[in-house]
Amino acid sequence: MSQIYAEKQKPQHEVLFSREQSNPILSALDWPYPVNSVFNPGAVLLEDGTTLLLCRVEDRSGLSHFCAARSKDGISDWIIDKKPTLLPDPSKYPEETWGIEDPRITYLPEKGEYAVAYTSYSMTGPAVSLALTKDFRKFNRVGMVMPPLNKDAALLSHKIGGKWAMIHRPTTPKYSHIWISFSPDLRHWGDHQMILRARRGPWWDSDKVGLSPPVIKTSEGWLMIYHSVRQTASGVIYRIGMALFDLGCHQTCLRRSDTWVFSPEEDYERHGDVGNVVFPCGYTIAEDGDTVRLYYGGADTCVAVATGSLRRLLGWLHDNSKVMDQSDILFKEVEYD
Ligand code: BMA
């Protein structure tokens, strides 16, 4: 690389998420049994300070299951379950015939349990399923809660107006948008509303958008970190953007980032089974209430982590987004042209 080009590589934009130097922090080589790839983990900080990643593990047949990895510092010395932690169970749940993928974890204080929303890969396409666990060893499945084609789902931690809320991403013709739905019992879902749409045209979030990790409650609103898909002549690029939703009314998008905030740059993000993909499904927030670690899959092959500050993310969003006009996001027939 020439000197001039190397210097031009220095970012001119504000870097909101700093990659860990030891990235990727987990890969197939670390696994206690033979697997193809390890990526897109859900994340949670347990009460004793341990970071638990529920990793999507693709076996050597191409189907995925989940395996838990625990670490005291959230970066190194991972203790990985010796065997799969949660396997697909197609005999009871036929929607899991082609595996389970991309877990997102939300702690539900009211139930004293973690809810894991995940993609169940049915023979008619991806659906959304839900399981509850207290310890990431025993899981109670709720079952399929959104039929195909749907994915990228996570629960909100508290009920709203007496109902559970789930953000998810139905696949619709051409463009796919983010929706929210409500349930009295975690099993039956309704009151569906679209809350963030793909922007179309040449935008970085033009073709599909989907929730990445569960939304983060902040003093300014619910912070959504979402992934975007842009189709290019040489394939798709998965990037990360942000949006802020009203604390009292989760359907109301207050702000949405003009640009992406994280994009495939490093070799382990550019090259792998599916290149040019960064795909976070989980985060942890440190005791200071500000330091956020985003755990993500790199190129559908490995697990990496990047660190940011919630305060800076919100400040940046304030300066680099437009205040949303509600007519921009409300459901309109014309969006499906
Ligand atoms: C999405 C999901 C993710 C995957 C990404 C890129 O649709 O299936 O699991 O990381 O595609 O392949």
XYZ file of C-alpha atoms and ligand atoms in Angstrom:
349
model
C 0.000 0.000 0.000
C 1.443 3.420 -0.898
C 2.218 5.915 1.859
C -0.408 8.353 0.588
C -3.092 5.680 0.456
C -2.153 4.431 3.934
C -2.527 7.944 5.331
C -5.851 8.366 3.625
C -7.003 5.260 5.501
C -7.019 7.245 8.759
C -10.694 7.886 9.480
C -11.939 11.442 9.118
C -15.198 10.582 10.856
C -15.757 10.167 14.574
C -15.073 6.591 15.651
C -17.897 5.615 18.019
C -17.022 1.959 18.508
C -13.383 0.910 19.065
C -12.508 -2.604 18.127
C -10.761 -4.777 20.694
C -7.131 -5.327 19.731
C -7.384 -9.069 20.295
C -10.322 -9.425 17.864
C -11.632 -11.856 16.877
C -12.139 -12.975 20.471
C -13.731 -16.332 19.569
C -13.690 -18.576 16.542
C -14.153 -22.217 15.506
C -10.552 -22.888 16.544
C -11.483 -22.241 20.205
C -14.381 -24.692 20.169
C -14.222 -27.887 22.241
C -15.911 -29.863 19.439
C -15.641 -29.668 15.623
C -17.633 -26.769 14.136
C -17.525 -24.628 11.021
C -18.018 -21.137 12.467
C -19.014 -19.199 15.600
C -20.738 -15.821 15.258
C -23.666 -13.449 16.045
C -23.772 -14.024 19.831
C -26.425 -12.795 22.240
C -24.763 -11.306 25.333
C -25.548 -10.747 28.979
C -23.680 -9.621 32.081
C -24.562 -12.092 34.845
C -25.018 -10.994 38.476
C -21.502 -12.097 39.455
C -19.985 -9.946 36.679
C -19.380 -12.830 34.264
C -20.051 -12.071 30.613
C -22.056 -14.821 28.962
C -22.195 -15.063 25.201
C -24.790 -17.362 23.680
C -23.049 -17.955 20.378
C -24.551 -19.101 17.141
C -22.476 -22.093 16.147
C -22.715 -23.467 12.637
C -21.785 -27.118 12.538
C -20.071 -28.844 9.679
C -23.391 -29.694 8.029
C -24.344 -25.989 7.743
C -27.048 -26.029 10.460
C -26.752 -23.808 13.535
C -27.257 -24.326 17.289
C -26.307 -22.283 20.372
C -23.335 -22.719 22.673
C -22.560 -20.611 25.757
C -19.138 -19.109 26.453
C -18.373 -17.388 29.776
C -15.554 -14.990 30.656
C -14.682 -12.952 33.728
C -13.440 -9.924 31.752
C -15.674 -10.310 28.688
C -12.654 -10.421 26.380
C -10.469 -13.411 27.162
C -10.210 -16.785 28.919
C -13.554 -17.995 27.697
C -14.954 -21.131 29.252
C -17.010 -22.765 26.550
C -19.684 -25.395 27.183
C -18.219 -28.759 26.211
C -21.353 -29.657 24.236
C -24.046 -27.619 22.461
C -26.050 -25.596 25.021
C -29.283 -25.515 22.998
C -29.840 -27.727 19.984
C -32.716 -27.465 17.505
C -35.572 -29.796 18.493
C -37.391 -30.477 15.207
C -39.377 -33.445 16.550
C -41.322 -31.113 18.875
C -40.678 -27.845 17.040
C -40.671 -28.547 13.276
C -39.892 -24.880 12.642
C -36.358 -25.678 13.910
C -35.714 -28.321 11.226
C -32.944 -26.282 9.609
C -31.435 -25.008 12.835
C -31.635 -22.081 15.249
C -29.794 -18.802 14.698
C -28.982 -15.316 16.018
C -30.115 -15.313 19.692
C -31.005 -11.999 21.375
C -31.241 -12.038 25.159
C -33.443 -9.789 27.328
C -33.716 -10.075 31.110
C -37.356 -9.879 32.253
C -37.295 -8.679 35.902
C -41.010 -9.418 36.293
C -40.427 -13.110 35.543
C -36.897 -13.370 36.972
C -35.880 -15.042 33.688
C -34.024 -14.303 30.493
C -35.990 -14.374 27.268
C -34.059 -15.604 24.246
C -35.606 -14.588 20.938
C -34.067 -16.429 17.999
C -34.510 -17.360 14.392
C -35.936 -20.841 13.911
C -35.059 -21.909 10.420
C -38.109 -23.769 9.149
C -38.391 -25.493 5.803
C -40.603 -22.591 4.701
C -38.059 -19.990 5.790
C -36.940 -18.168 8.932
C -39.422 -17.616 11.778
C -39.132 -16.092 15.264
C -39.113 -18.362 18.321
C -38.852 -17.656 22.013
C -37.336 -19.594 24.927
C -37.012 -18.713 28.608
C -34.114 -19.589 30.872
C -32.850 -18.738 34.338
C -29.326 -20.140 33.994
C -28.537 -20.797 30.303
C -28.450 -24.525 31.071
C -32.149 -25.384 31.084
C -34.433 -23.704 28.540
C -38.241 -23.668 28.358
C -39.433 -23.050 24.862
C -42.449 -20.818 24.276
C -42.303 -21.936 20.631
C -42.725 -20.085 17.353
C -44.160 -16.596 17.968
C -43.876 -15.059 14.472
C -44.389 -17.245 11.377
C -42.061 -17.129 8.349
C -40.660 -14.963 6.920
C -39.489 -13.121 9.996
C -36.284 -12.710 12.048
C -34.148 -10.188 14.022
C -36.406 -10.185 17.094
C -35.890 -9.210 20.735
C -38.186 -8.515 23.660
C -38.277 -5.298 25.641
C -37.503 -5.884 29.308
C -40.740 -4.468 30.744
C -44.399 -4.618 29.814
C -45.899 -1.541 28.201
C -49.507 -0.815 29.064
C -49.729 -4.294 30.583
C -48.362 -6.058 27.468
C -45.010 -7.523 26.463
C -43.428 -5.854 23.446
C -41.268 -7.467 20.798
C -39.360 -5.827 17.977
C -38.948 -7.993 14.876
C -38.404 -7.887 11.123
C -40.887 -9.472 8.758
C -39.515 -9.926 5.255
C -41.651 -8.081 2.772
C -41.312 -7.892 -1.016
C -38.246 -5.899 -2.073
C -37.658 -3.962 1.160
C -37.809 -5.191 4.754
C -38.665 -2.940 7.686
C -38.640 -3.120 11.493
C -41.905 -3.743 13.356
C -43.142 -3.908 16.938
C -45.884 -6.213 18.280
C -47.511 -6.734 21.661
C -48.640 -9.736 23.701
C -50.441 -10.386 26.975
C -48.680 -13.729 27.562
C -45.540 -13.935 25.335
C -47.389 -16.433 23.124
C -50.087 -14.518 21.249
C -48.910 -11.401 19.436
C -50.852 -8.539 17.846
C -51.174 -4.736 17.519
C -48.436 -4.898 14.855
C -46.879 -1.615 13.785
C -43.980 -0.710 11.561
C -41.459 1.500 13.389
C -38.425 1.879 11.113
C -38.263 1.372 7.407
C -35.503 0.649 4.916
C -34.617 3.911 3.201
C -34.422 2.672 -0.411
C -32.364 4.224 -3.194
C -28.590 4.397 -2.720
C -28.709 4.724 1.075
C -26.487 2.498 3.251
C -29.687 1.156 4.855
C -31.596 0.908 1.614
C -32.713 -2.695 1.179
C -33.352 -4.186 4.612
C -33.106 -3.024 8.187
C -33.314 -5.266 11.248
C -32.916 -4.926 14.986
C -29.418 -5.927 16.070
C -29.156 -6.295 19.884
C -32.198 -5.612 22.100
C -32.962 -1.879 22.490
C -31.130 0.002 25.282
C -33.106 2.130 27.737
C -31.445 5.574 28.145
C -32.546 8.853 29.723
C -33.257 10.204 26.222
C -35.215 7.282 24.884
C -34.835 3.701 23.717
C -31.632 3.463 21.724
C -31.887 1.037 18.857
C -28.733 -0.299 17.240
C -29.855 -1.758 13.938
C -28.196 -3.485 11.035
C -28.689 -2.501 7.459
C -28.327 -4.368 4.226
C -27.285 -2.690 1.035
C -27.250 -4.661 -2.177
C -24.315 -3.796 -4.434
C -23.079 -5.152 -7.753
C -20.586 -7.314 -5.850
C -22.881 -8.550 -3.077
C -24.392 -7.210 0.127
C -22.829 -5.050 2.847
C -24.113 -5.332 6.435
C -23.544 -2.143 8.442
C -24.758 -0.735 11.758
C -26.814 2.402 12.409
C -28.742 3.908 15.315
C -32.226 5.250 16.020
C -33.836 6.683 19.131
C -37.430 5.943 20.169
C -39.687 7.763 22.615
C -39.466 6.308 26.137
C -43.221 6.527 26.608
C -44.235 5.534 23.096
C -41.935 2.923 21.597
C -43.524 3.272 18.181
C -42.343 6.858 17.842
C -38.923 7.236 16.268
C -37.370 10.507 17.439
C -34.068 10.371 15.592
C -32.269 8.175 13.110
C -28.579 8.348 12.184
C -27.799 9.854 8.796
C -24.754 7.651 8.370
C -23.749 4.227 9.578
C -21.765 4.071 12.803
C -19.947 0.772 12.251
C -19.042 -0.994 9.054
C -16.912 -3.948 7.918
C -13.303 -2.739 7.761
C -11.033 -5.335 9.307
C -9.954 -8.489 7.586
C -12.105 -10.678 9.889
C -15.166 -8.599 8.897
C -14.368 -8.333 5.189
C -13.454 -11.977 4.610
C -15.076 -15.165 5.845
C -18.008 -17.403 4.958
C -20.071 -14.286 4.175
C -17.770 -11.315 3.641
C -18.545 -7.668 4.458
C -20.747 -8.455 7.430
C -20.760 -7.020 10.953
C -23.752 -8.414 12.846
C -24.204 -7.630 16.562
C -26.846 -9.542 18.537
C -25.806 -8.527 22.058
C -24.201 -5.931 24.287
C -23.199 -5.464 27.903
C -23.179 -2.207 29.850
C -20.504 -1.770 32.513
C -21.169 -0.738 36.110
C -20.476 2.909 35.181
C -23.763 2.779 33.227
C -21.964 4.187 30.183
C -19.434 1.786 28.694
C -21.140 -0.409 26.167
C -19.538 -3.458 24.625
C -21.058 -4.556 21.369
C -20.545 -8.249 20.583
C -20.855 -9.064 16.919
C -20.252 -11.661 14.277
C -17.519 -10.941 11.729
C -18.176 -12.215 8.201
C -20.405 -15.033 9.577
C -17.226 -16.695 10.819
C -16.024 -15.349 14.175
C -17.002 -13.288 17.242
C -15.575 -9.810 17.832
C -16.220 -6.965 20.260
C -16.134 -3.163 20.022
C -16.511 -0.655 22.858
C -18.353 2.672 22.944
C -19.802 5.202 25.377
C -23.579 5.526 25.650
C -23.223 9.237 26.398
C -21.162 9.765 23.242
C -23.526 7.669 21.133
C -26.479 9.814 22.226
C -24.521 13.061 21.750
C -23.444 11.965 18.283
C -26.981 10.937 17.378
C -28.217 14.327 18.456
C -25.765 16.063 16.084
C -25.920 13.611 13.194
C -29.543 12.757 12.663
C -32.662 14.412 11.526
C -35.640 14.746 13.814
C -38.074 12.264 12.366
C -41.233 13.468 10.764
C -43.799 10.879 11.797
C -45.162 10.729 8.266
C -41.739 9.287 7.336
C -42.337 6.160 9.313
C -46.013 5.514 9.417
C -47.350 2.594 7.454
C -48.218 3.662 3.921
C -49.279 1.416 1.069
C -47.016 3.286 -1.282
C -43.968 1.936 0.537
C -44.515 -1.430 -1.057
C -44.143 -0.278 -4.637
C -28.758 -12.372 7.993
C -28.770 -13.350 9.149
C -27.450 -13.347 9.892
C -26.242 -13.323 8.974
C -26.423 -12.284 7.871
C -25.280 -12.287 6.865
O -29.894 -12.558 7.205
O -29.017 -14.617 8.655
O -27.367 -14.496 10.682
O -25.115 -12.970 9.744
O -27.633 -12.558 7.192
O -25.153 -13.525 6.230
